[in-house]
Coordinates of C-alpha atoms in Angstrom, one line a residue:
Chain A
X1 CA 6.1 -5.8 27.7
X2 CA 6.2 -6.6 24.0
X3 CA 5.0 -4.0 21.5
X4 CA 2.7 -6.5 19.8
X5 CA 1.0 -7.1 23.2
X6 CA -0.1 -3.4 23.3
X7 CA -3.5 -2.5 22.0
X8 CA -3.4 -0.8 18.6
X9 CA -4.3 2.5 20.4
X10 CA -1.5 2.0 22.9
X11 CA 1.0 1.1 20.2
X12 CA 0.1 4.3 18.3
X13 CA 0.4 6.4 21.5
X14 CA 3.8 4.9 22.2
X15 CA 4.9 5.3 18.6
X16 CA 4.0 9.0 18.6
X17 CA 5.5 9.7 22.1
X18 CA 8.8 11.5 22.8
X19 CA 10.5 8.1 23.3
X20 CA 12.7 7.6 20.3
X21 CA 11.7 3.9 20.2
X22 CA 9.5 2.4 18.8
X23 CA 10.2 4.4 15.7
X24 CA 10.3 4.0 12.0
X25 CA 11.8 0.5 12.1
X26 CA 9.0 -1.1 14.1
X27 CA 6.4 0.9 12.0
X28 CA 7.9 -0.5 8.8
X29 CA 7.7 -4.0 10.2
X30 CA 4.1 -3.6 11.2
X31 CA 3.3 -2.1 7.8
X32 CA 4.7 -5.3 6.2
X33 CA 3.0 -7.5 8.7
X34 CA -0.3 -6.0 7.6
X35 CA 0.7 -6.5 4.0
X36 CA 1.3 -10.3 4.3
X37 CA -1.8 -10.7 6.5
X38 CA -3.9 -9.2 3.7
X39 CA -2.4 -11.7 1.2
X40 CA -3.3 -14.4 3.7
X41 CA -6.8 -13.2 3.9
X42 CA -7.2 -13.0 0.1
X43 CA -6.0 -16.7 -0.1
X44 CA -8.6 -17.7 2.5
X45 CA -11.3 -15.9 0.5
X46 CA -10.2 -17.8 -2.6
X47 CA -9.7 -21.4 -1.3
X48 CA -12.8 -23.5 -1.7
X49 CA -14.4 -21.1 -4.3
X50 CA -15.5 -23.0 -7.5
X51 CA -14.5 -20.0 -9.7
X52 CA -10.9 -20.4 -8.6
X53 CA -10.7 -24.2 -8.4
X54 CA -8.0 -24.4 -11.0
X55 CA -5.7 -22.3 -8.8
X56 CA -6.6 -24.0 -5.5
X57 CA -3.4 -26.0 -5.2
X58 CA -1.2 -22.9 -5.9
X59 CA -3.2 -20.7 -3.6
X60 CA -2.9 -23.2 -0.8
X61 CA 0.9 -23.2 -1.1
X62 CA 0.8 -19.3 -1.1
X63 CA -1.4 -19.4 2.0
X64 CA 1.0 -21.7 3.8
X65 CA 3.9 -19.3 3.1
X66 CA 1.9 -16.3 4.3
X67 CA 1.4 -17.9 7.7
X68 CA 5.2 -18.2 8.4
X69 CA 6.0 -14.8 7.0
X70 CA 3.2 -13.2 9.1
X71 CA 4.8 -14.8 12.2
X72 CA 8.3 -13.7 11.3
X73 CA 7.3 -10.1 10.4
X74 CA 5.3 -9.7 13.5
X75 CA 8.3 -10.7 15.5
X76 CA 10.4 -8.1 13.7
X77 CA 8.3 -5.3 15.2
X78 CA 9.8 -6.0 18.6
X79 CA 13.2 -7.1 17.4
X80 CA 13.8 -3.7 15.8
X81 CA 13.0 -1.8 18.9
X82 CA 15.3 -4.1 20.9
X83 CA 18.1 -3.5 18.5
X84 CA 17.5 0.3 18.8
X85 CA 17.4 0.1 22.6
X86 CA 20.8 -1.6 22.5
X87 CA 22.2 1.5 20.8
X88 CA 20.5 3.8 23.4
X89 CA 22.0 1.7 26.3
X90 CA 25.5 2.5 25.1
X91 CA 25.0 6.2 25.9
X92 CA 24.8 5.4 29.6
X93 CA 28.2 3.6 29.6
X94 CA 31.0 5.4 31.5
X95 CA 33.5 7.5 29.5
X96 CA 35.9 8.8 32.2
X97 CA 39.1 6.9 31.4
X98 CA 40.6 6.1 28.0
X99 CA 39.8 2.4 28.5
X100 CA 36.2 3.3 29.2
X101 CA 36.0 5.5 26.1
X102 CA 37.5 2.7 24.0
X103 CA 35.0 0.1 25.4
X104 CA 32.2 2.5 24.8
X105 CA 33.2 3.1 21.2
X106 CA 33.5 -0.6 20.5
X107 CA 30.1 -1.2 22.1
X108 CA 28.5 1.5 20.0
X109 CA 29.9 0.0 16.8
X110 CA 28.6 -3.4 17.7
X111 CA 25.2 -2.0 18.7
X112 CA 24.9 0.0 15.4
X113 CA 25.8 -3.1 13.5
X114 CA 22.9 -4.9 15.2
X115 CA 20.6 -1.9 14.5
X116 CA 21.5 -2.1 10.8
X117 CA 21.1 -5.9 10.7
X118 CA 17.6 -5.8 12.1
X119 CA 16.0 -3.8 9.2
X120 CA 18.2 -5.6 6.6
X121 CA 16.8 -8.9 7.9
X122 CA 13.3 -7.4 7.6
X123 CA 13.9 -6.4 4.0
X124 CA 14.7 -10.1 3.1
X125 CA 11.4 -11.2 4.7
X126 CA 9.5 -8.3 2.9
X127 CA 10.9 -9.3 -0.5
X128 CA 9.8 -12.9 0.2
X129 CA 6.4 -11.6 1.2
X130 CA 6.2 -9.6 -2.1
X131 CA 7.2 -12.7 -4.1
X132 CA 4.5 -14.7 -2.4
X133 CA 1.9 -12.0 -2.9
X134 CA 2.7 -11.8 -6.6
X135 CA 1.9 -15.5 -7.0
X136 CA -1.7 -14.7 -5.9
X137 CA -2.3 -12.2 -8.7
X138 CA -4.7 -13.4 -11.3
X139 CA -5.4 -16.5 -9.3
X140 CA -7.3 -15.1 -6.3
X141 CA -10.8 -13.7 -5.5
X142 CA -11.1 -10.5 -7.5
X143 CA -13.7 -9.2 -5.0
X144 CA -10.7 -8.8 -2.7
X145 CA -8.4 -7.2 -5.4
X146 CA -8.2 -4.0 -3.4
X147 CA -6.9 -6.0 -0.5
X148 CA -4.1 -7.5 -2.5
X149 CA -3.3 -4.0 -3.8
X150 CA -3.1 -2.7 -0.2
X151 CA -0.9 -5.7 0.6
X152 CA 1.6 -4.6 -2.0
X153 CA 1.5 -1.0 -0.9
X154 CA 2.0 -1.9 2.7
X155 CA 4.9 -4.2 1.8
X156 CA 6.5 -1.5 -0.3
X157 CA 6.2 1.1 2.5
X158 CA 7.8 -1.6 4.7
X159 CA 10.8 -2.4 2.5
X160 CA 11.5 1.3 1.8
X161 CA 11.1 2.2 5.4
X162 CA 13.4 -0.6 6.6
X163 CA 16.0 0.6 4.0
X164 CA 15.9 4.1 5.6
X165 CA 16.6 2.4 8.9
X166 CA 19.5 0.5 7.5
X167 CA 20.9 3.7 6.1
X168 CA 20.6 5.8 9.3
X169 CA 22.5 3.1 11.3
X170 CA 25.1 2.6 8.6
X171 CA 25.9 6.3 8.8
X172 CA 27.5 5.7 12.2
X173 CA 29.4 2.6 11.4
X174 CA 33.2 2.9 10.7
X175 CA 33.8 -0.6 9.3
X176 CA 33.9 0.3 5.6
X177 CA 33.5 -3.3 4.4
X178 CA 30.4 -3.8 6.6
X179 CA 28.9 -0.6 5.2
X180 CA 29.7 -1.5 1.6
X181 CA 28.3 -5.0 1.9
X182 CA 25.1 -3.8 3.6
X183 CA 24.6 -1.0 1.0
X184 CA 25.0 -3.5 -1.8
X185 CA 22.6 -6.1 -0.3
X186 CA 20.1 -3.4 0.8
X187 CA 20.0 -1.7 -2.6
X188 CA 19.4 -5.0 -4.4
X189 CA 16.6 -6.0 -2.0
X190 CA 15.0 -2.5 -2.3
X191 CA 15.1 -2.4 -6.1
X192 CA 13.6 -5.9 -6.5
X193 CA 11.0 -5.2 -3.8
X194 CA 9.8 -1.9 -5.3
X195 CA 9.6 -3.4 -8.7
X196 CA 7.4 -6.3 -7.5
X197 CA 5.2 -4.0 -5.4
X198 CA 4.6 -1.7 -8.3
X199 CA 3.7 -4.6 -10.6
X200 CA 1.2 -6.0 -8.1
X201 CA -0.3 -2.6 -7.4
X202 CA -0.7 -1.9 -11.2
X203 CA -2.3 -5.3 -11.7
X204 CA -4.8 -4.8 -8.9
X205 CA -5.7 -1.3 -10.1
X206 CA -6.8 -2.9 -13.4
X207 CA -9.4 -5.1 -11.7
X208 CA -10.8 -3.0 -8.9
Chain B
X1 CA -15.2 -4.6 20.5
X2 CA -13.3 -1.9 18.6
X3 CA -10.4 -2.9 16.4
X4 CA -8.1 -0.4 18.0
X5 CA -8.7 -2.1 21.4
X6 CA -7.3 -5.4 20.1
X7 CA -3.6 -6.0 20.7
X8 CA -1.4 -5.6 17.7
X9 CA -1.1 -9.4 17.5
X10 CA -4.8 -9.9 17.6
X11 CA -5.4 -7.2 15.1
X12 CA -3.0 -8.9 12.7
X13 CA -4.6 -12.2 13.4
X14 CA -8.1 -10.8 12.6
X15 CA -6.8 -8.9 9.5
X16 CA -5.3 -12.1 8.1
X17 CA -8.4 -14.3 8.9
X18 CA -11.1 -15.4 6.5
X19 CA -13.4 -12.7 7.7
X20 CA -13.5 -10.1 4.8
X21 CA -13.3 -7.3 7.4
X22 CA -11.1 -5.7 8.6
X23 CA -9.5 -5.5 5.2
X24 CA -7.5 -3.1 3.2
X25 CA -9.4 -0.1 4.2
X26 CA -8.7 -0.4 7.9
X27 CA -5.1 -1.4 7.1
X28 CA -4.6 1.7 5.0
X29 CA -6.0 3.8 7.9
X30 CA -3.6 2.2 10.4
X31 CA -0.7 2.7 8.0
X32 CA -1.5 6.5 7.9
X33 CA -2.0 6.6 11.7
X34 CA 1.5 5.2 12.1
X35 CA 2.7 7.9 9.6
X36 CA 1.3 10.9 11.5
X37 CA 2.4 9.4 14.8
X38 CA 6.0 9.3 13.6
X39 CA 5.7 13.0 12.5
X40 CA 4.4 13.7 16.0
X41 CA 7.4 11.8 17.6
X42 CA 9.9 13.8 15.4
X43 CA 8.3 17.0 16.6
X44 CA 8.7 15.9 20.2
X45 CA 12.3 15.0 19.6
X46 CA 12.9 18.5 18.1
X47 CA 11.0 20.8 20.6
X48 CA 13.3 22.1 23.3
X49 CA 16.5 21.3 21.4
X50 CA 18.9 24.4 21.0
X51 CA 20.0 23.3 17.5
X52 CA 16.4 23.8 16.2
X53 CA 15.4 26.8 18.4
X54 CA 14.7 29.0 15.4
X55 CA 12.0 26.5 14.2
X56 CA 10.5 25.9 17.6
X57 CA 7.4 27.9 17.0
X58 CA 6.6 26.3 13.7
X59 CA 7.3 22.8 15.0
X60 CA 5.0 23.4 17.9
X61 CA 2.2 24.3 15.5
X62 CA 3.0 21.2 13.5
X63 CA 3.0 19.1 16.7
X64 CA -0.5 20.4 17.6
X65 CA -1.9 19.4 14.2
X66 CA -0.4 15.9 14.4
X67 CA -2.3 15.2 17.6
X68 CA -5.7 15.9 16.1
X69 CA -4.8 14.0 12.9
X70 CA -3.6 11.0 14.9
X71 CA -6.9 10.9 16.7
X72 CA -9.0 11.2 13.5
X73 CA -7.0 8.6 11.6
X74 CA -7.1 6.2 14.5
X75 CA -10.9 6.5 14.5
X76 CA -10.9 5.8 10.7
X77 CA -9.6 2.3 11.3
X78 CA -12.9 1.3 12.9
X79 CA -15.1 3.5 10.8
X80 CA -14.0 1.7 7.6
X81 CA -14.8 -1.7 9.0
X82 CA -18.2 -0.5 10.1
X83 CA -18.9 0.9 6.6
X84 CA -17.9 -2.5 5.1
X85 CA -20.0 -4.4 7.6
X86 CA -23.0 -2.3 6.5
X87 CA -22.5 -3.7 3.0
X88 CA -22.2 -7.2 4.3
X89 CA -25.4 -6.8 6.3
X90 CA -27.4 -6.1 3.1
X91 CA -26.7 -9.7 1.9
X92 CA -28.9 -11.1 4.7
X93 CA -31.9 -8.9 3.7
X94 CA -34.9 -10.9 2.2
X95 CA -35.3 -11.1 -1.6
X96 CA -38.4 -13.1 -2.1
X97 CA -40.9 -10.5 -3.3
X98 CA -40.3 -7.7 -5.8
X99 CA -40.7 -5.1 -3.0
X100 CA -38.1 -6.9 -1.0
X101 CA -35.8 -7.1 -3.9
X102 CA -36.2 -3.3 -4.6
X103 CA -35.6 -2.5 -0.9
X104 CA -32.5 -4.7 -0.9
X105 CA -31.1 -3.0 -4.1
X106 CA -31.7 0.5 -2.6
X107 CA -30.1 -0.6 0.7
X108 CA -27.1 -2.0 -1.2
X109 CA -26.6 1.3 -3.1
X110 CA -26.8 3.3 0.1
X111 CA -24.3 0.9 1.9
X112 CA -21.9 1.1 -1.0
X113 CA -22.0 4.9 -1.0
X114 CA -21.1 4.7 2.7
X115 CA -18.3 2.3 2.0
X116 CA -16.9 4.6 -0.7
X117 CA -17.3 7.7 1.5
X118 CA -15.2 6.2 4.3
X119 CA -11.9 5.8 2.4
X120 CA -12.5 9.1 0.6
X121 CA -12.8 10.9 4.0
X122 CA -9.6 9.1 5.0
X123 CA -7.8 10.4 1.9
X124 CA -8.6 14.0 3.0
X125 CA -7.1 13.4 6.4
X126 CA -4.1 11.7 4.9
X127 CA -3.4 14.6 2.5
X128 CA -3.6 16.9 5.5
X129 CA -1.2 14.7 7.4
X130 CA 1.3 14.8 4.5
X131 CA 1.0 18.6 4.3
X132 CA 1.7 18.8 8.0
X133 CA 4.6 16.3 7.7
X134 CA 6.1 18.3 4.9
X135 CA 6.3 21.4 7.2
X136 CA 8.7 19.5 9.5
X137 CA 11.3 18.9 6.7
X138 CA 14.5 20.8 7.2
X139 CA 13.3 22.1 10.6
X140 CA 13.3 19.0 12.7
X141 CA 15.8 16.7 14.4
X142 CA 17.9 15.1 11.6
X143 CA 18.7 12.1 14.0
X144 CA 15.1 11.2 13.3
X145 CA 15.2 11.8 9.6
X146 CA 14.5 8.1 8.9
X147 CA 11.4 8.4 11.0
X148 CA 10.1 11.3 9.0
X149 CA 10.8 9.3 5.8
X150 CA 8.8 6.3 7.2
X151 CA 6.0 8.8 8.1
X152 CA 5.8 9.8 4.4
X153 CA 6.0 6.2 3.1
X154 CA 3.2 5.1 5.5
X155 CA 1.0 8.0 4.6
X156 CA 1.6 7.3 0.9
X157 CA 0.7 3.6 1.3
X158 CA -2.3 4.9 3.3
X159 CA -3.6 7.3 0.6
X160 CA -3.0 4.8 -2.2
X161 CA -4.6 2.0 -0.3
X162 CA -7.7 4.2 0.6
X163 CA -8.0 5.0 -3.1
X164 CA -8.2 1.3 -4.0
X165 CA -11.0 1.0 -1.5
X166 CA -12.9 4.0 -2.9
X167 CA -12.6 2.4 -6.4
X168 CA -13.7 -1.1 -5.5
X169 CA -16.9 0.3 -3.9
X170 CA -17.5 2.8 -6.7
X171 CA -17.5 -0.2 -9.1
X172 CA -20.9 -1.3 -7.6
X173 CA -22.6 2.1 -7.5
X174 CA -25.1 2.9 -10.2
X175 CA -25.5 6.7 -9.5
X176 CA -23.2 8.0 -12.3
X177 CA -23.0 11.5 -10.8
X178 CA -21.9 10.1 -7.5
X179 CA -19.2 8.0 -9.2
X180 CA -17.9 10.8 -11.4
X181 CA -17.7 13.2 -8.4
X182 CA -15.9 10.7 -6.2
X183 CA -13.5 9.8 -9.0
X184 CA -12.6 13.4 -9.6
X185 CA -12.1 14.2 -5.9
X186 CA -10.2 10.9 -5.2
X187 CA -7.8 11.3 -8.2
X188 CA -7.0 14.9 -7.1
X189 CA -6.3 13.8 -3.5
X190 CA -4.2 10.9 -4.7
X191 CA -2.1 12.9 -7.1
X192 CA -1.4 15.6 -4.5
X193 CA -0.7 13.1 -1.8
X194 CA 1.7 11.0 -3.8
X195 CA 3.6 14.0 -4.9
X196 CA 4.0 15.3 -1.4
X197 CA 5.0 11.9 0.0
X198 CA 7.6 11.4 -2.7
X199 CA 9.1 14.9 -2.0
X200 CA 9.3 14.2 1.7
X201 CA 10.9 10.7 1.2
X202 CA 13.5 12.2 -1.3
X203 CA 14.4 14.9 1.2
X204 CA 14.8 12.5 4.1
X205 CA 16.9 10.1 1.9
X206 CA 19.4 13.0 1.4
X207 CA 20.0 13.3 5.2
X208 CA 20.0 9.8 6.5

């Protein structure tokens, strides 16, 4: 059963249970999915309103992008738990012979790389989502300014949370080139994302 | 139908739809619910582990508190949308006679006060959730450090998001004493909450 097919109550129950997955990675993905969904709602509450007619074309473009990002971020909720489960699965591999031990070590490295890739991929989507949300600032229904602010806050929590999940998986990866490249990419995405999120939040604080 | 009885997919669909509710208030509440649920999970992944035996009693106390907070924050998701819907309902009240207009104005003030109270109540729960989460730092399973970090990030997004929702409702309230008292309480909760969340996040960054 997919996580996104659970009710919100059941998802929360599962998240808080002693099962290690779903964990912070899926929570970060859901946080960001809420963020881009709020941006989508704000676009819908703007399109067709006379007061914002001059921004109509731009907001329609933003709206179209929110739909795709909403879909991709929603999918990331399950993808992250699948990547984590692949790591857990390695623990049940045999480790009696040297060959088995070597196969297990190789499988673990590969699973950890997958578990680091999942939140890094998320971070790229989250940065896009923040760039898209920024375009709605000053051009969208100010009655929904608080919603655009919460969009930015949710996306920021998402990108920072995804970064923690990249880091915890990198800590077990021995391929130094892989680690260095992921660190570099992740830090750049994080810095850009936090800056954008703070800008959007500050702008919305001015109008609520 | 309650929002928390929707599937995660359906909740996201509804959040992103042109219906103004659920909006940022319910999203902030769900964000915080994820946060405290992650703290609960981290406690469960700590209790019974030899390595953390000396903290067992404290973590069990933390765990008990997460259960109640999880329940209360989950309920806040629907409560906020109900408070918002009460404001929307006033728009359909008649406004033909002076009496009707006066009744409508009074109803709007009362509904707005309810819509400001809902996120302020949330903020109190979120601050408690951050205090509880802080107690798990340095005493819980470090394999789940990223989850505790995401807990703090989700709770921070929650308390900041709830504050935006207090503010947007206060902007329509004419009772100056009410507004001043809510501003004072909200700003204090926000400042304490952000400080705590940042402390927890920084601590977890050190160990992931």
